[in-house]
């Protein structure tokens, strides 16, 4: 009987310890998601700026902005629409 209570207490302690470790993990995920949202917003704003420059006929500045953006985020090059690919030529 005494051993059963000790086992139950130990199991509760292990569960509590597991919860304590899970909380920082979730906080780390929240921080990562927040960082990704910020990066996504920055990239979207840079594309808007490039679109504005193109609309104004300032293709040289638009190309410079696009080159800078792709240097910071080379993975975006795969997803570029045709108008941006033409700007790079």
Coordinates of N, CA and C in Angstrom, one line a residue:
X1 N 0.8 -1.2 0.0 CA 0.0 0.0 0.0 C 0.9 1.3 0.0
X2 N 1.9 1.3 0.8 CA 2.8 2.4 0.9 C 3.6 2.6 -0.4
X3 N 3.9 1.5 -1.0 CA 4.7 1.6 -2.3 C 3.8 2.1 -3.4
X4 N 2.5 1.8 -3.4 CA 1.6 2.3 -4.4 C 1.4 3.8 -4.3
X5 N 1.3 4.4 -3.1 CA 1.2 5.8 -2.9 C 2.5 6.5 -3.4
X6 N 3.7 5.9 -3.1 CA 4.9 6.5 -3.5 C 5.0 6.5 -5.0
X7 N 4.6 5.4 -5.7 CA 4.6 5.4 -7.1 C 3.7 6.4 -7.7
X8 N 2.5 6.6 -7.1 CA 1.6 7.6 -7.6 C 2.1 9.0 -7.4
X9 N 2.8 9.3 -6.3 CA 3.4 10.6 -6.1 C 4.5 10.9 -7.1
X10 N 5.3 9.9 -7.3 CA 6.4 10.0 -8.3 C 5.9 10.3 -9.7
X11 N 4.8 9.6 -10.1 CA 4.2 9.8 -11.4 C 3.6 11.2 -11.5
X12 N 3.0 11.7 -10.4 CA 2.5 13.1 -10.4 C 3.7 14.1 -10.6
X13 N 4.8 13.8 -9.9 CA 5.9 14.7 -9.9 C 6.5 14.7 -11.3
X14 N 6.6 13.5 -12.0 CA 7.1 13.5 -13.3 C 6.2 14.2 -14.3
X15 N 4.9 14.1 -14.1 CA 4.0 14.8 -15.0 C 4.1 16.3 -14.8
X16 N 4.3 16.8 -13.6 CA 4.5 18.2 -13.3 C 5.8 18.7 -13.9
X17 N 6.8 17.9 -13.8 CA 8.1 18.3 -14.4 C 8.0 18.4 -15.9
X18 N 7.3 17.4 -16.5 CA 7.0 17.5 -17.9 C 6.3 18.7 -18.4
X19 N 5.3 19.2 -17.6 CA 4.6 20.4 -17.9 C 5.5 21.6 -17.8
X20 N 6.4 21.6 -16.8 CA 7.3 22.7 -16.7 C 8.2 22.9 -17.9
X21 N 8.6 21.7 -18.5 CA 9.5 21.8 -19.7 C 8.7 22.2 -20.9
X22 N 7.4 21.9 -21.0 CA 6.6 22.1 -22.1 C 6.4 23.6 -22.3
X23 N 6.3 24.4 -21.2 CA 5.9 25.8 -21.3 C 7.0 26.6 -22.0
X24 N 8.3 26.4 -21.7 CA 9.3 27.2 -22.5 C 9.3 26.8 -23.9
X25 N 9.0 25.6 -24.2 CA 9.0 25.1 -25.6 C 7.9 25.9 -26.4
X26 N 6.7 26.0 -25.8 CA 5.7 26.7 -26.4 C 6.0 28.2 -26.5
X27 N 6.7 28.8 -25.6 CA 7.1 30.2 -25.6 C 8.1 30.3 -26.8
X28 N 9.0 29.4 -26.9 CA 10.0 29.4 -28.0 C 9.2 29.4 -29.4
X29 N 8.2 28.6 -29.5 CA 7.4 28.5 -30.7 C 6.8 29.8 -31.0
X30 N 6.2 30.5 -29.9 CA 5.5 31.7 -30.1 C 6.5 32.8 -30.6
X31 N 7.7 32.8 -30.1 CA 8.7 33.8 -30.5 C 9.1 33.5 -31.9
X32 N 9.3 32.3 -32.3 CA 9.6 32.0 -33.7 C 8.5 32.4 -34.6
X33 N 7.2 32.1 -34.3 CA 6.1 32.5 -35.1 C 6.0 34.1 -35.2
X34 N 6.3 34.8 -34.1 CA 6.3 36.2 -34.2 C 7.4 36.7 -35.1
X35 N 8.6 36.1 -35.0 CA 9.7 36.5 -35.9 C 9.3 36.3 -37.4
X36 N 8.7 35.2 -37.7 CA 8.3 34.9 -39.0 C 7.2 35.8 -39.5
X37 N 6.3 36.2 -38.7 CA 5.3 37.2 -39.0 C 5.9 38.6 -39.4
X38 N 6.9 38.9 -38.6 CA 7.6 40.2 -38.8 C 8.3 40.2 -40.2
X39 N 9.1 39.1 -40.4 CA 9.8 38.9 -41.7 C 8.8 38.9 -42.8
X40 N 7.7 38.2 -42.7 CA 6.7 38.2 -43.8 C 6.2 39.6 -44.1
X41 N 5.9 40.3 -43.0 CA 5.4 41.7 -43.2 C 6.4 42.6 -43.9
X42 N 7.7 42.4 -43.5 CA 8.8 43.2 -44.1 C 8.9 42.9 -45.6
X43 N 8.9 41.6 -45.9 CA 9.0 41.2 -47.3 C 7.8 41.8 -48.1
X44 N 6.6 41.7 -47.6 CA 5.4 42.2 -48.3 C 5.6 43.7 -48.5
X45 N 6.1 44.4 -47.5 CA 6.2 45.9 -47.6 C 7.3 46.2 -48.7
X46 N 8.3 45.4 -48.8 CA 9.4 45.6 -49.8 C 8.8 45.4 -51.2
X47 N 8.0 44.3 -51.3 CA 7.4 44.1 -52.6 C 6.4 45.2 -53.0
X48 N 5.7 45.8 -52.0 CA 4.8 46.9 -52.3 C 5.6 48.1 -52.8
X49 N 6.8 48.3 -52.2 CA 7.6 49.4 -52.5 C 8.2 49.2 -54.0
X50 N 8.5 48.0 -54.3 CA 9.0 47.7 -55.6 C 7.9 47.9 -56.7
X51 N 6.7 47.5 -56.3 CA 5.5 47.7 -57.2 C 5.3 49.2 -57.4
X52 N 5.4 50.0 -56.4 CA 5.2 51.4 -56.5 C 6.3 52.1 -57.4
X53 N 7.5 51.6 -57.2 CA 8.6 52.1 -58.1 C 8.4 51.8 -59.5
X54 N 7.9 50.6 -59.8 CA 7.6 50.1 -61.2 C 6.5 51.0 -61.7
X55 N 5.5 51.2 -61.0 CA 4.3 52.0 -61.4 C 4.8 53.5 -61.7
X56 N 5.7 54.0 -61.0 CA 6.2 55.3 -61.2 C 7.2 55.4 -62.4
X57 N 7.6 54.2 -62.9 CA 8.5 54.2 -64.0 C 10.0 54.2 -63.6
X58 N 10.2 54.0 -62.3 CA 11.6 54.0 -61.8 C 12.1 52.6 -61.7
X59 N 12.3 52.0 -62.9 CA 12.7 50.6 -62.9 C 14.1 50.3 -62.3
X60 N 15.0 51.3 -62.5 CA 16.4 51.2 -61.9 C 16.3 51.0 -60.4
X61 N 15.5 51.9 -59.7 CA 15.4 51.8 -58.3 C 14.7 50.5 -57.9
X62 N 13.7 50.1 -58.7 CA 12.9 48.9 -58.4 C 13.8 47.7 -58.5
X63 N 14.6 47.7 -59.5 CA 15.6 46.5 -59.7 C 16.5 46.5 -58.5
X64 N 17.0 47.6 -58.1 CA 18.0 47.7 -56.9 C 17.3 47.1 -55.7
X65 N 16.1 47.5 -55.4 CA 15.3 47.0 -54.3 C 15.1 45.5 -54.4
X66 N 14.8 45.1 -55.5 CA 14.5 43.6 -55.7 C 15.8 42.8 -55.5
X67 N 16.9 43.3 -56.1 CA 18.2 42.6 -55.9 C 18.5 42.6 -54.4
X68 N 18.3 43.7 -53.7 CA 18.6 43.7 -52.2 C 17.7 42.7 -51.5
X69 N 16.4 42.7 -51.8 CA 15.5 41.8 -51.2 C 15.9 40.3 -51.5
X70 N 16.3 40.0 -52.7 CA 16.7 38.6 -53.0 C 18.0 38.2 -52.4
X71 N 18.9 39.2 -52.1 CA 20.1 38.9 -51.4 C 19.8 38.5 -50.0
X72 N 18.8 39.2 -49.4 CA 18.5 38.9 -48.0 C 17.6 37.6 -47.9
X73 N 16.8 37.3 -48.9 CA 15.9 36.2 -48.9 C 16.0 35.4 -50.3
X74 N 17.1 34.7 -50.5 CA 17.3 34.1 -51.9 C 16.2 33.0 -52.2
X75 N 15.6 32.5 -51.2 CA 14.6 31.5 -51.4 C 13.4 32.0 -52.2
X76 N 13.2 33.3 -52.2 CA 12.1 34.0 -52.8 C 12.2 33.9 -54.4
X77 N 13.4 33.8 -54.8 CA 13.6 33.8 -56.3 C 12.8 32.7 -57.0
X78 N 12.6 31.6 -56.4 CA 11.9 30.5 -57.0 C 10.4 30.9 -57.2
X79 N 9.9 31.8 -56.4 CA 8.5 32.1 -56.5 C 8.2 33.4 -57.2
X80 N 9.2 34.1 -57.8 CA 9.0 35.4 -58.4 C 8.0 35.3 -59.6
X81 N 7.0 36.2 -59.6 CA 6.2 36.3 -60.8 C 7.0 36.8 -62.0
X82 N 6.5 36.7 -63.2 CA 7.2 37.1 -64.4 C 7.7 38.5 -64.4
X83 N 6.8 39.4 -63.9 CA 7.2 40.8 -64.0 C 8.5 41.1 -63.2
X84 N 8.7 40.4 -62.1 CA 9.9 40.6 -61.3 C 11.1 40.0 -62.0
X85 N 10.9 38.8 -62.7 CA 12.0 38.2 -63.4 C 12.4 39.0 -64.5
X86 N 11.5 39.7 -65.2 CA 11.8 40.6 -66.3 C 12.6 41.8 -65.8
X87 N 12.3 42.3 -64.6 CA 13.0 43.4 -64.0 C 14.5 43.1 -63.7
X88 N 14.7 41.8 -63.4 CA 16.1 41.4 -63.1 C 17.0 41.3 -64.4
X89 N 16.4 41.2 -65.6 CA 17.1 41.1 -66.8 C 17.8 42.4 -67.2

